[in-house]
Each structure stands twice: as C-alpha cells, then as structure tokens.
C-alpha cells in the first residue's frame, strides 16, 4: 500500500496546556504564564475550541497574564521579567491563588521561577510556581503537576478529617471534554449518599473546596492511568487514603461505584441510592426499548479516546447497549505499567485496546487483521459500524458510511456545555447523543 | 592571505590560555600587516583585554539590552595596531542562556555584513571552553568560521576537552561547518608534553601548528594589560607567536578530525600514564632528558 503523505492534528497538548486548562476551571485561581510569547494564546485555542467550544474564563485563555519572554530574556534570564509580571498581576487581578506555570524556553534556560514565586509567598502573597515545560510531558502530565503543586505543596495539613468529605481527581479539564458534567454527576451521586464532594473543577465549586481538600476522608481517582503519584504524595502529606477506579458511565458501572465507595467509607445507604437511581434510570430507558430493538440500533463499535474514557465508554456500549466492540484505540501516551493497569480493566470485554494515536494508523488498523472476502457466504463486513471518537475520526466515518459521535478531544463539531456521560444521568445522555447523532438526518 | 576573508575559531579548555594565544595571534597577524578582528565569544567578555591595555569594552549583548538594537560599528573598539575588538558578552553567571547570547551576537554581525565593510583579512573567534551547547558551536557552523584551532596543553583534561571539540567539528563537518586546522600546543615546557600532544594529534589525524612554551614574559606582559607582541616584541615568546601567525596566515586546508571514543581516550591516557611512570622510576632510560 502506498503511503499518502498527510498531516495529523494533535489529540493532546503540552504540560503547560494541561495545567492552563485546569487552572481556567478553578475558581479564584489566576495563572501567570512564564513562557515565550504565543504559548498562552496557542494553548488557549486548544481547549477553547477543541473541547466542545469550552471557551475561556476569568483571567484564562487570551486574558491570562504572561511574562511573554523574548530574546532578551532568553539570553539574560527571564526571572526579573517574571517578578515584574507577578507584581503587576497581584496589583491588577483579584485572585486567591496565583499560579506561575512555566513553558519550555524559560525552563531550558533554567529560570528560577520557583525562587521568584517564593519571594512573593514569603511576603505573604498566595503565589506558587509549577514547572510545566512540554518536555516534561503532555497535557495529562500538566494536570498532575498542577494538582501536585496546589494540593501537595501549597496546601497546609488539615487539623481534623471529615468522614463525610471526599475529593475527586483524575478527570482532566478540557482534555476530558465532559469534565464539568461528569464531575457534577459524581457530586450529585455523592450527595445522595450524604457526602460532601470536592470536585474542584466544576462550576458548583468554590475556592473553599480547594482549601478543604486535606480534611477529606478519601481521594477518589477516576482514572486507571493518571494521578497515582499525586495520590500517593497526597496521602503522605495529608494522610488521606486513595482509591483509583473508573469514571462510572451507565447504571451497572455506577451501581458498583456507589457500593464500593460506601464500603470504602464505611457508610450505609448504598442500596437505597442504587434502588432509587435505577428506578429513575429505567423508567426512562424502558421506553427506548421498542425503538431500540425494532429500529435495529445495535452496532459494531470502534472507539478512539484517551485512557480515561476508553473503559467506561466501552463497558457502556458493550454491557448496557449490547453493541459489539470491534476496535478500541487509546490515544494518550502511557508508561508501560499504566498500560498494564488499563489492560487489566478490559478483562471482561471481548476486545483489548490498542495504543495508537495517529489518525492514519487508526484508519488502517480498523481493516487490518479482519477477515478478507474469499467468496464466503456470510462475510463480516463490520457493518453497521459506529465510530465513537474525536472529530478527527469524522472523515474516516463518512468514508466508511459509519455512524459517528465525537466524545473525546478534540471535539470541535459539537458544543459541550453542562453535559456529561457519567453516572445514571450521563448514561441516558450518552444514549441520546449516540442515537440522536444520526437520527438528526431524518425528517 | 589576499582579500579573501579568513575566519578562524579558537577553542580549548577553560584556563588553558585561549585568550592569551588568541590575542597574541591577533597582534602578531596585525604586525604582519593583516587587518584583524578579534571576536570574544565568552560571557566573561575579557578576550580582548590585552589588546586594549587591560580595559574592558562594552559588549554586543549589553548594548543590545540597553538600546534594543545594535549597529555592529558601535560595538567595535580599536585595539593594539588597529585590531577591531568585539566582545559578545552574555548574561550574569547562573542565569539566562549564554549559548543563545553567542548566537545572537554572531548573527547580528553576520547580518550587517560588517566584515566586508571593514575590509578585514581575518576574524578570530575566541570561544569559551568546551562546546557545552549549540550556542558555543555557532562559530563552527555553516557560514561562520572556516578553520578551527584548539589550544591544548598535555594535561589530560585539556586533551579531553579538545577531543570533545573534535566531536563537535565532526558533527557539523557534513553540513558545511568549519574543519580543524590543528592544535596550538600550549605550556610546552616538560619534554614529555610534546610527545603527548604529538601522539594525540597523530591519533586524531590532525597536526600541531605551534608549540608555545610557558613563559614568564607572557605573565609580565599580561600584568601590564598587553600582549607579548606589543610589550616585548623582541622576546623569544613574541617570535613563537609570530611563527604561529605566519603558519595560520598560510593555512589553507583544514580537515575533519578523528575524535577518540571515550574508551579509546581512556586507554590512550592509561598508556601514557604507564610510560611516564616508567620514565620516572628509570625502568626505561631517558626520564631526565624528558624533563621528569
């Protein structure tokens, strides 16, 4: 097969990008970018458009303060420029925490951003620096670096623990495009169990959720691949144990999540919540049964997502909707041990994920390894096919005549606001979106 | 040399005598009638001191920082016998990127075509120590210097630094970078030191362009802020530098060196260690003659 030269759009951004997207979702936290001119703006565009038109927020995106270093700072050092920027930001912009996030160039020349931030911190200003050059990793790494900075360096140890308070981490703002809706559903479910839930990054939260985090009884990490080190260091500093699980999508996964969470915390009421939520869920879902069964709405599925969404999404498609997983592509860069962690979760599924991020390789992989037509009477043509991925899969889906929905980054052919696919409500929304996306052609 | 501009870069381990050698070479070339520029590529900015009575000159980068733009002419200062003195300068120790500073300063001169304007015969870049990053390799990249000379003593660390430089030259040699003219063997007093640098030159397929002895005359002149050529033109040391200048002026063809791998270099050093020990203990005769 002749290779056609092509260029591919990215499915991630750099550590600074991940940190900035996350900061933009934290109330009263102001970023100060210590990087070259252009970094802040370009990274803003990444999630402002690519995460379902997430846009920007107070002092994020195009309004983010930046040292915007140029050649003079590169040659002579940019720490002075940074000090100046921190001072003017403190003067002009209200905030409860100012986070200096570094880019590649200032890290390459060894600017002491931490030292500059410390000078302000020692003078009583809430300023903290995190080291987020792209060579440290991608946006997911940046999210973890940010968490480490705020929770494991900046926050002081708490006095007493609150047995009814939990923290939720692992859902990455922007690069998990449904982060707000997903976190709010987890918060809602927690509240039904009588818990207070710090999710930090959704609009229901305030800065006080951040400062209360060390008092939590449990850190819930909604990711098999992210935040391990962060959670361990959090436990070491604040004494809060952690539990890594998957984002629950749909009733079966959410039932299990509720039961396990209640058991971890030693609280009652799980069965009551599960029963009530299932009652609600199935009173909606049962009415879809006729159209679903008679309308031939079952598909082969190909998913293209990051490692956070791969398992929750495929479990839902396979176990809740009865679809047939054909291929599962995981697009983010993972260490071998984290791949193993993720693979372990796929034991019950008939297909194991492949770790591929290039669009061309994904398109080719769908056909490779499949039976080729040799005059068989019944031929597995992989139809009807549904591709659940990012907007980068749209053209491939159109070429194959497959149904298609964007759920992963970059998703720029749909708007995502308060929606999410987590829990019971998210499960119904995912059904609506999957079926609605192609039904919209009718009429 | 004619009017074809000859651009030379001088490298070597820190403290080995690069600036002393370079300044005396510039002064000697100038006294032979060539129009010379000495371009210090070191944030310390002291390469041209002995050409200007021991005084420091404003650097390209300091001027750039203060004024935002630099006209090359404004940062060229006249030294001994009309030599054009330039210092790239750089950041304060421990901050910024000195390597990028060298690139900025050298590019600025290249863009303004000042060498042609000044009708120079020779530009000599005196470059800081080891080739620690891309910035310090700037003078040996395409379109800047044609010839590189390294200043080295017989000390192992100096030879090691030269070998690293050879690796840098070899790396850029395929893309039109400068090639190696040879080694200026410095501090050549003990008899065995010549043998060591000769052997290293042979192993790395290069040549020794001059043997420069360690001399009190150099120290005396430098304390006065002058080169030997200026302050002691009739001394033996001045003759040595003039010979070096003639050799450099006549030098046309440089080559790609054959740097040793680390293991080879270690084996080479161990062999010399054994040999010196044998000379010292008298296991082999000739120790006294070799200066041991």
Tab-separated table of C-alpha atoms in Angstrom, chain A:
chain	number	residue	atom	x	y	z
A	1	UNK	CA	0.000	0.000	0.000
A	2	UNK	CA	1.427	3.376	-0.957
A	3	UNK	CA	1.627	5.828	1.896
A	4	UNK	CA	-0.124	9.084	1.167
A	5	UNK	CA	1.657	11.982	2.833
A	6	UNK	CA	-0.672	13.757	5.211
A	7	UNK	CA	-0.612	15.809	8.318
A	8	UNK	CA	-2.400	14.978	11.503
A	9	UNK	CA	-3.939	17.179	14.127
A	10	UNK	CA	-2.918	16.617	17.725
A	11	UNK	CA	-5.056	14.815	20.300
A	12	UNK	CA	-3.275	16.416	23.203
A	13	UNK	CA	-1.257	19.469	24.102
A	14	UNK	CA	1.748	20.063	26.331
A	15	UNK	CA	2.126	20.065	30.103
A	16	UNK	CA	1.584	23.826	30.188
A	17	UNK	CA	-1.599	23.351	28.127
A	18	UNK	CA	-2.980	20.781	30.561
A	19	UNK	CA	-2.161	22.979	33.545
A	20	UNK	CA	-3.692	26.091	31.978
A	21	UNK	CA	-6.902	24.298	31.005
A	22	UNK	CA	-7.220	23.037	34.565
A	23	UNK	CA	-6.417	26.408	36.153
A	24	UNK	CA	-9.067	28.017	33.963
A	25	UNK	CA	-11.647	25.784	35.644
A	26	UNK	CA	-10.560	26.604	39.208
A	27	UNK	CA	-12.457	29.443	40.889
A	28	UNK	CA	-10.299	32.383	42.023
A	29	UNK	CA	-7.089	30.813	40.768
A	30	UNK	CA	-5.145	33.055	38.380
A	31	UNK	CA	-2.471	31.723	36.035
A	32	UNK	CA	0.761	33.616	35.343
A	33	UNK	CA	2.375	32.064	32.315
A	34	UNK	CA	6.166	32.269	32.286
A	35	UNK	CA	6.826	31.340	28.711
A	36	UNK	CA	7.526	32.694	25.257
A	37	UNK	CA	5.097	34.975	23.509
A	38	UNK	CA	2.473	32.784	21.884
A	39	UNK	CA	2.371	29.842	24.270
A	40	UNK	CA	-0.611	31.138	26.242
A	41	UNK	CA	-2.677	32.071	23.202
A	42	UNK	CA	-1.989	28.899	21.284
A	43	UNK	CA	-2.761	26.694	24.248
A	44	UNK	CA	-5.939	28.643	24.913
A	45	UNK	CA	-7.139	27.836	21.422
A	46	UNK	CA	-6.510	24.169	22.046
A	47	UNK	CA	-9.321	23.777	24.579
A	48	UNK	CA	-11.316	26.909	23.804
A	49	UNK	CA	-12.284	25.256	20.511
A	50	UNK	CA	-11.152	21.642	20.739
A	51	UNK	CA	-13.014	20.779	23.938
A	52	UNK	CA	-16.513	21.278	22.540
A	53	UNK	CA	-16.050	25.060	22.488
A	54	UNK	CA	-15.117	25.300	26.140
A	55	UNK	CA	-14.026	28.909	25.683
A	56	UNK	CA	-12.185	30.708	28.434
A	57	UNK	CA	-12.937	32.031	31.893
A	58	UNK	CA	-11.880	34.763	34.315
A	59	UNK	CA	-8.283	35.605	33.513
A	60	UNK	CA	-7.745	32.459	31.494
A	61	UNK	CA	-7.364	31.984	27.761
A	62	UNK	CA	-6.488	35.193	25.967
A	63	UNK	CA	-6.672	37.171	29.218
A	64	UNK	CA	-4.097	35.092	31.074
A	65	UNK	CA	-1.204	37.153	32.420
A	66	UNK	CA	2.087	36.135	30.825
A	67	UNK	CA	5.718	37.195	31.003
A	68	UNK	CA	5.830	36.713	27.185
A	69	UNK	CA	9.605	36.409	27.131
A	70	UNK	CA	11.579	37.298	24.013
A	71	UNK	CA	15.227	37.015	23.025
A	72	UNK	CA	16.476	39.484	25.651
A	73	UNK	CA	15.026	37.355	28.467
A	74	UNK	CA	16.274	34.155	26.862
A	75	UNK	CA	19.843	35.443	26.765
A	76	UNK	CA	19.934	37.305	30.078
A	77	UNK	CA	17.423	35.266	32.052
A	78	UNK	CA	13.714	35.943	32.476
A	79	UNK	CA	13.358	35.849	36.268
A	80	UNK	CA	13.265	39.650	36.536
A	81	UNK	CA	10.551	39.852	33.869
A	82	UNK	CA	8.615	37.212	35.817
A	83	UNK	CA	8.910	39.130	39.095
A	84	UNK	CA	7.593	42.190	37.317
A	85	UNK	CA	4.692	40.167	35.890
A	86	UNK	CA	3.818	38.619	39.250
A	87	UNK	CA	3.856	42.044	40.904
A	88	UNK	CA	1.626	43.639	38.267
A	89	UNK	CA	-0.747	40.671	38.261
A	90	UNK	CA	-1.131	40.854	42.036
A	91	UNK	CA	-1.893	44.531	41.683
A	92	UNK	CA	-4.379	44.304	38.831
A	93	UNK	CA	-6.129	40.978	39.133
A	94	UNK	CA	-8.100	39.674	42.052
A	95	UNK	CA	-7.469	36.094	42.993
A	96	UNK	CA	-6.981	33.787	45.925
A	97	UNK	CA	-4.102	31.844	44.427
A	98	UNK	CA	-1.687	32.867	41.660
A	99	UNK	CA	-0.065	30.033	39.810
A	100	UNK	CA	3.088	30.633	37.832
A	101	UNK	CA	3.262	27.961	35.137
A	102	UNK	CA	6.456	27.721	33.100
A	103	UNK	CA	6.970	26.912	29.439
A	104	UNK	CA	9.806	25.228	27.575
A	105	UNK	CA	12.041	28.181	26.865
A	106	UNK	CA	12.184	29.540	30.395
A	107	UNK	CA	12.850	26.020	31.657
A	108	UNK	CA	15.555	25.421	29.054
A	109	UNK	CA	17.482	28.469	30.193
A	110	UNK	CA	16.984	27.495	33.827
A	111	UNK	CA	14.943	30.465	35.059
A	112	UNK	CA	14.278	30.059	38.756
A	113	UNK	CA	10.507	30.573	38.650
A	114	UNK	CA	10.136	28.733	41.951
A	115	UNK	CA	12.533	31.164	43.595
A	116	UNK	CA	10.698	34.193	42.213
A	117	UNK	CA	7.340	32.810	43.393
A	118	UNK	CA	8.795	32.041	46.829
A	119	UNK	CA	9.875	35.651	47.281
A	120	UNK	CA	6.240	36.718	46.918
A	121	UNK	CA	4.994	33.829	49.030
A	122	UNK	CA	7.381	34.810	51.816
A	123	UNK	CA	5.944	38.309	51.669
A	124	UNK	CA	2.534	36.784	52.341
A	125	UNK	CA	1.176	36.651	48.773
A	126	UNK	CA	-0.518	33.436	47.608
A	127	UNK	CA	1.897	32.728	44.755
A	128	UNK	CA	3.095	29.296	43.702
A	129	UNK	CA	5.173	28.149	40.737
A	130	UNK	CA	4.770	24.876	38.888
A	131	UNK	CA	7.186	23.506	36.316
A	132	UNK	CA	5.252	22.618	33.173
A	133	UNK	CA	7.544	22.555	30.111
A	134	UNK	CA	6.342	20.349	27.264
A	135	UNK	CA	9.385	18.133	27.541
A	136	UNK	CA	8.066	17.029	30.942
A	137	UNK	CA	5.031	15.526	29.257
A	138	UNK	CA	1.637	16.107	27.691
A	139	UNK	CA	-1.485	17.873	28.963
A	140	UNK	CA	-2.320	14.968	31.264
A	141	UNK	CA	1.087	15.262	32.923
A	142	UNK	CA	0.499	19.003	33.223
A	143	UNK	CA	-2.772	18.370	35.061
A	144	UNK	CA	-0.964	16.153	37.565
A	145	UNK	CA	1.861	18.675	38.019
A	146	UNK	CA	-0.783	21.292	38.780
A	147	UNK	CA	-2.500	19.061	41.328
A	148	UNK	CA	0.825	18.290	42.972
A	149	UNK	CA	1.601	21.981	43.223
A	150	UNK	CA	-1.674	23.072	44.762
A	151	UNK	CA	-2.548	20.125	46.959
A	152	UNK	CA	0.803	18.655	47.894
A	153	UNK	CA	2.958	21.779	48.093
A	154	UNK	CA	0.762	24.810	48.673
A	155	UNK	CA	-1.983	23.486	50.968
A	156	UNK	CA	-1.130	23.076	54.615
A	157	UNK	CA	-2.009	19.967	56.572
A	158	UNK	CA	-5.547	19.904	57.928
A	159	UNK	CA	-6.491	19.656	61.578
A	160	UNK	CA	-9.295	17.110	61.643
A	161	UNK	CA	-10.657	14.791	58.980
A	162	UNK	CA	-14.275	14.975	57.885
A	163	UNK	CA	-15.570	11.406	57.462
A	164	UNK	CA	-18.257	12.585	55.032
A	165	UNK	CA	-15.981	14.545	52.719
A	166	UNK	CA	-14.343	13.128	49.594
A	167	UNK	CA	-12.111	14.609	46.896
A	168	UNK	CA	-12.427	13.611	43.256
A	169	UNK	CA	-9.428	13.731	40.913
A	170	UNK	CA	-8.412	12.192	37.610
A	171	UNK	CA	-10.897	13.852	35.249
A	172	UNK	CA	-8.766	16.235	33.196
A	173	UNK	CA	-10.350	19.617	32.395
A	174	UNK	CA	-10.657	20.246	28.666
A	175	UNK	CA	-8.911	17.103	27.536
A	176	UNK	CA	-11.743	15.129	29.111
A	177	UNK	CA	-14.254	17.360	27.333
A	178	UNK	CA	-17.214	16.425	29.578
A	179	UNK	CA	-15.304	17.125	32.785
A	180	UNK	CA	-17.852	19.536	34.218
A	181	UNK	CA	-20.947	17.440	33.594
A	182	UNK	CA	-19.152	14.275	34.666
A	183	UNK	CA	-17.891	15.807	37.902
A	184	UNK	CA	-21.291	17.246	38.733
A	185	UNK	CA	-22.954	13.851	38.343
A	186	UNK	CA	-20.366	12.333	40.701
A	187	UNK	CA	-21.069	15.174	43.117
A	188	UNK	CA	-24.822	14.546	42.843
A	189	UNK	CA	-24.429	10.842	43.484
A	190	UNK	CA	-22.130	11.529	46.425
A	191	UNK	CA	-24.676	13.926	47.873
A	192	UNK	CA	-27.338	11.211	47.661
A	193	UNK	CA	-25.057	9.110	49.854
A	194	UNK	CA	-24.841	12.010	52.287
A	195	UNK	CA	-21.358	13.005	51.198
A	196	UNK	CA	-19.776	16.339	50.512
A	197	UNK	CA	-17.804	16.062	47.311
A	198	UNK	CA	-14.897	18.288	46.311
A	199	UNK	CA	-14.641	18.105	42.541
A	200	UNK	CA	-12.777	21.448	42.291
A	201	UNK	CA	-13.170	21.964	38.542
A	202	UNK	CA	-16.928	22.266	38.011
A	203	UNK	CA	-18.983	25.459	38.379
A	204	UNK	CA	-20.614	24.153	41.577
A	205	UNK	CA	-17.280	24.542	43.359
A	206	UNK	CA	-15.606	27.443	45.127
A	207	UNK	CA	-12.081	28.128	46.290
A	208	UNK	CA	-13.071	26.806	49.713
A	209	UNK	CA	-13.400	23.338	48.202
A	210	UNK	CA	-9.677	23.507	47.458
A	211	UNK	CA	-8.695	24.606	50.947
A	212	UNK	CA	-10.938	21.942	52.493
A	213	UNK	CA	-9.342	19.127	50.481
A	214	UNK	CA	-6.869	17.982	53.171
A	215	UNK	CA	-9.806	17.263	55.515
A	216	UNK	CA	-11.272	14.626	53.206
A	217	UNK	CA	-11.751	11.003	54.225
A	218	UNK	CA	-10.921	9.624	50.780
A	219	UNK	CA	-9.425	10.664	47.448
A	220	UNK	CA	-11.347	9.108	44.584
A	221	UNK	CA	-9.181	8.920	41.476
A	222	UNK	CA	-11.437	8.475	38.449
A	223	UNK	CA	-8.647	7.186	36.256
A	224	UNK	CA	-6.741	3.944	35.970
A	225	UNK	CA	-3.797	5.678	34.390
A	226	UNK	CA	-3.484	9.127	35.959
A	227	UNK	CA	-2.681	10.659	39.329
A	228	UNK	CA	-1.117	7.634	41.055
A	229	UNK	CA	1.976	9.501	42.183
A	230	UNK	CA	-0.094	12.529	43.101
A	231	UNK	CA	-2.464	10.449	45.236
A	232	UNK	CA	0.445	8.748	47.000
A	233	UNK	CA	2.091	12.066	47.819
A	234	UNK	CA	-1.273	13.469	48.960
A	235	UNK	CA	-1.634	10.534	51.343
A	236	UNK	CA	1.912	11.013	52.574
A	237	UNK	CA	1.354	14.697	53.340
A	238	UNK	CA	-2.283	14.878	54.405
A	239	UNK	CA	-2.930	11.277	55.458
A	240	UNK	CA	-5.866	10.882	53.048
A	241	UNK	CA	-6.129	7.380	51.536
A	242	UNK	CA	-6.951	6.988	47.882
A	243	UNK	CA	-8.964	4.715	45.637
A	244	UNK	CA	-8.401	4.502	41.901
A	245	UNK	CA	-11.396	3.443	39.855
A	246	UNK	CA	-13.060	4.280	36.550
A	247	UNK	CA	-15.451	7.065	35.773
A	248	UNK	CA	-18.770	5.213	36.099
A	249	UNK	CA	-20.940	5.505	32.973
A	250	UNK	CA	-24.420	3.970	32.987
A	251	UNK	CA	-26.319	2.139	35.736
A	252	UNK	CA	-24.270	-1.052	36.037
A	253	UNK	CA	-20.950	0.760	36.490
A	254	UNK	CA	-22.493	3.414	38.731
A	255	UNK	CA	-24.201	0.827	40.963
A	256	UNK	CA	-20.812	-0.798	41.522
A	257	UNK	CA	-19.176	2.578	42.078
A	258	UNK	CA	-21.712	3.549	44.756
A	259	UNK	CA	-21.423	0.221	46.570
A	260	UNK	CA	-17.636	0.294	46.570
A	261	UNK	CA	-17.430	3.934	47.586
A	262	UNK	CA	-19.808	3.353	50.517
A	263	UNK	CA	-17.780	0.323	51.575
A	264	UNK	CA	-14.513	2.286	51.432
A	265	UNK	CA	-16.010	4.977	53.641
A	266	UNK	CA	-17.878	2.561	55.887
A	267	UNK	CA	-21.207	4.289	55.343
A	268	UNK	CA	-24.733	2.918	54.876
A	269	UNK	CA	-27.323	3.815	52.320
A	270	UNK	CA	-25.738	2.486	49.142
A	271	UNK	CA	-28.597	0.092	48.320
A	272	UNK	CA	-31.197	2.760	48.923
A	273	UNK	CA	-29.433	5.126	46.486
A	274	UNK	CA	-28.855	2.368	43.923
A	275	UNK	CA	-32.513	1.331	44.034
A	276	UNK	CA	-33.811	4.870	43.677
A	277	UNK	CA	-31.429	5.766	40.872
A	278	UNK	CA	-32.167	2.576	38.957
A	279	UNK	CA	-35.872	3.181	39.315
A	280	UNK	CA	-35.397	6.584	37.770
A	281	UNK	CA	-32.988	5.403	35.059
A	282	UNK	CA	-35.054	2.506	33.832
A	283	UNK	CA	-38.326	4.421	33.791
A	284	UNK	CA	-36.672	6.409	31.035
A	285	UNK	CA	-34.667	3.655	29.447
A	286	UNK	CA	-37.514	1.100	29.191
A	287	UNK	CA	-39.393	3.420	26.870
A	288	UNK	CA	-36.483	3.364	24.431
A	289	UNK	CA	-36.645	-0.425	24.221
A	290	UNK	CA	-39.172	-0.643	21.389
A	291	UNK	CA	-37.441	1.763	19.113
A	292	UNK	CA	-34.025	0.402	20.071
A	293	UNK	CA	-34.924	-3.234	19.396
A	294	UNK	CA	-37.153	-2.744	16.384
A	295	UNK	CA	-35.117	0.082	14.973
A	296	UNK	CA	-32.001	-2.089	14.594
A	297	UNK	CA	-29.928	0.298	16.671
A	298	UNK	CA	-27.152	-2.121	17.510
A	299	UNK	CA	-23.727	-1.542	16.024
A	300	UNK	CA	-20.180	-2.671	15.792
A	301	UNK	CA	-18.253	-0.060	17.724
A	302	UNK	CA	-14.853	1.494	17.206
A	303	UNK	CA	-13.789	3.889	19.937
A	304	UNK	CA	-10.957	6.402	19.834
A	305	UNK	CA	-10.435	8.084	23.198
A	306	UNK	CA	-7.910	8.799	25.887
A	307	UNK	CA	-7.213	6.173	28.535
A	308	UNK	CA	-9.683	7.743	30.979
A	309	UNK	CA	-12.704	7.263	28.748
A	310	UNK	CA	-11.813	4.024	26.922
A	311	UNK	CA	-13.037	1.554	29.513
A	312	UNK	CA	-16.118	3.430	30.827
A	313	UNK	CA	-17.307	4.068	27.286
A	314	UNK	CA	-16.735	0.534	26.028
A	315	UNK	CA	-18.319	-1.044	29.080
A	316	UNK	CA	-21.388	1.048	28.449
A	317	UNK	CA	-21.548	0.212	24.741
A	318	UNK	CA	-20.960	-3.495	25.345
A	319	UNK	CA	-22.842	-4.179	28.562
A	320	UNK	CA	-25.608	-1.580	28.568
A	321	UNK	CA	-26.384	-1.311	24.850
A	322	UNK	CA	-25.197	-4.734	23.721
A	323	UNK	CA	-23.015	-3.408	20.931
A	324	UNK	CA	-20.099	-5.377	19.553
A	325	UNK	CA	-16.714	-3.757	20.194
A	326	UNK	CA	-14.583	-4.080	17.066
A	327	UNK	CA	-11.627	-1.874	17.938
A	328	UNK	CA	-10.644	0.192	20.942
A	329	UNK	CA	-7.959	2.807	20.377
A	330	UNK	CA	-6.313	4.566	23.294
A	331	UNK	CA	-4.558	7.680	22.113
A	332	UNK	CA	-2.649	9.136	25.057
A	333	UNK	CA	0.964	8.374	25.843
A	334	UNK	CA	1.281	5.952	28.746
A	335	UNK	CA	4.070	4.277	30.645
A	336	UNK	CA	4.153	0.507	30.332
A	337	UNK	CA	2.919	-0.017	33.921
A	338	UNK	CA	-0.075	2.254	33.320
A	339	UNK	CA	-0.892	0.375	30.124
A	340	UNK	CA	-0.950	-2.791	32.162
A	341	UNK	CA	-3.276	-1.160	34.681
A	342	UNK	CA	-5.601	-0.170	31.895
A	343	UNK	CA	-5.496	-3.553	30.156
A	344	UNK	CA	-6.452	-5.247	33.426
A	345	UNK	CA	-9.766	-3.412	33.289
A	346	UNK	CA	-10.599	-4.898	29.903
A	347	UNK	CA	-10.643	-8.487	31.140
A	348	UNK	CA	-14.435	-8.746	30.742
A	349	UNK	CA	-14.509	-7.193	27.301
A	350	UNK	CA	-14.012	-9.213	24.113
A	351	UNK	CA	-11.552	-6.723	22.628
A	352	UNK	CA	-8.374	-5.306	24.107
A	353	UNK	CA	-7.339	-1.744	23.443
A	354	UNK	CA	-4.559	-0.767	21.090
A	355	UNK	CA	-2.299	2.150	21.957
A	356	UNK	CA	-2.283	4.237	18.806
A	357	UNK	CA	-2.661	7.968	18.295
A	358	UNK	CA	-2.078	8.642	14.571
A	359	UNK	CA	-5.274	9.003	12.532
A	360	UNK	CA	-3.840	7.139	9.573
A	361	UNK	CA	-2.727	4.218	11.684
A	362	UNK	CA	-6.130	4.113	13.354
A	363	UNK	CA	-7.896	4.063	9.978
A	364	UNK	CA	-5.618	1.298	8.718
A	365	UNK	CA	-5.867	-0.717	11.915
A	366	UNK	CA	-9.626	-0.995	11.579
A	367	UNK	CA	-9.190	-3.044	8.412
A	368	UNK	CA	-6.010	-4.884	9.226
A	369	UNK	CA	-6.481	-8.214	10.952
A	370	UNK	CA	-10.082	-8.519	9.796
A	371	UNK	CA	-11.232	-11.389	7.589
A	372	UNK	CA	-10.841	-10.684	3.910
A	373	UNK	CA	-13.535	-11.672	1.434
A	374	UNK	CA	-12.767	-15.044	-0.143
A	375	UNK	CA	-16.177	-15.848	-1.529
A	376	UNK	CA	-17.693	-16.566	1.870
A	377	UNK	CA	-21.455	-16.688	2.014
A	378	UNK	CA	-21.515	-14.723	5.239
A	379	UNK	CA	-18.937	-12.018	5.456
A	380	UNK	CA	-18.047	-9.890	8.452
A	381	UNK	CA	-18.177	-6.525	6.746
A	382	UNK	CA	-18.004	-4.614	10.016
A	383	UNK	CA	-21.374	-3.037	9.354
A	384	UNK	CA	-23.289	-1.321	10.686
A	385	UNK	CA	-20.390	0.488	12.265
A	386	UNK	CA	-20.406	3.248	14.837
A	387	UNK	CA	-17.212	5.241	15.456
A	388	UNK	CA	-17.158	6.952	18.833
A	389	UNK	CA	-14.048	9.071	18.911
A	390	UNK	CA	-12.929	12.626	18.352
A	391	UNK	CA	-13.717	14.995	15.493
A	392	UNK	CA	-10.547	13.659	13.850
A	393	UNK	CA	-12.489	10.438	13.151
A	394	UNK	CA	-15.321	12.211	11.352
A	395	UNK	CA	-13.896	11.950	7.825
A	396	UNK	CA	-12.987	8.307	8.335
A	397	UNK	CA	-16.545	7.638	9.491
A	398	UNK	CA	-18.003	9.446	6.492
A	399	UNK	CA	-15.785	7.477	4.085
A	400	UNK	CA	-16.885	4.193	5.607
A	401	UNK	CA	-20.507	5.216	5.913
A	402	UNK	CA	-20.264	4.661	9.646
A	403	UNK	CA	-22.313	6.400	12.311
A	404	UNK	CA	-20.212	8.752	14.320
A	405	UNK	CA	-20.114	10.787	17.543
A	406	UNK	CA	-17.312	12.935	18.958
A	407	UNK	CA	-16.775	12.334	22.668
A	408	UNK	CA	-13.018	12.769	23.014
A	409	UNK	CA	-10.553	15.584	22.467
A	410	UNK	CA	-10.527	17.294	20.032
A	411	UNK	CA	-14.305	17.594	19.726
A	412	UNK	CA	-14.956	20.637	17.596
A	413	UNK	CA	-18.020	19.560	15.646
A	414	UNK	CA	-20.284	19.857	18.654
A	415	UNK	CA	-20.817	22.092	21.646
A	416	UNK	CA	-20.292	20.711	25.123
A	417	UNK	CA	-21.571	22.797	27.997
A	418	UNK	CA	-23.088	21.169	31.076
A	419	UNK	CA	-23.397	17.712	29.537
A	420	UNK	CA	-21.554	14.632	30.702
A	421	UNK	CA	-21.785	10.871	30.393
A	422	UNK	CA	-21.036	9.867	33.962
A	423	UNK	CA	-23.489	8.120	36.240
A	424	UNK	CA	-27.161	7.470	35.572
A	425	UNK	CA	-27.987	10.807	34.019
A	426	UNK	CA	-24.884	10.670	31.870
A	427	UNK	CA	-25.781	7.154	30.757
A	428	UNK	CA	-29.094	8.383	29.371
A	429	UNK	CA	-27.412	11.376	27.773
A	430	UNK	CA	-24.891	9.140	26.053
A	431	UNK	CA	-27.752	7.085	24.645
A	432	UNK	CA	-29.461	10.263	23.442
A	433	UNK	CA	-26.297	11.518	21.773
A	434	UNK	CA	-25.353	8.189	20.168
A	435	UNK	CA	-28.765	7.645	18.629
A	436	UNK	CA	-29.622	11.292	18.138
A	437	UNK	CA	-26.491	11.991	16.125
A	438	UNK	CA	-27.681	10.029	13.125
A	439	UNK	CA	-31.434	10.369	13.665
A	440	UNK	CA	-30.958	14.066	13.052
A	441	UNK	CA	-30.678	13.227	9.349
A	442	UNK	CA	-34.345	12.173	9.327
A	443	UNK	CA	-37.271	14.389	8.593
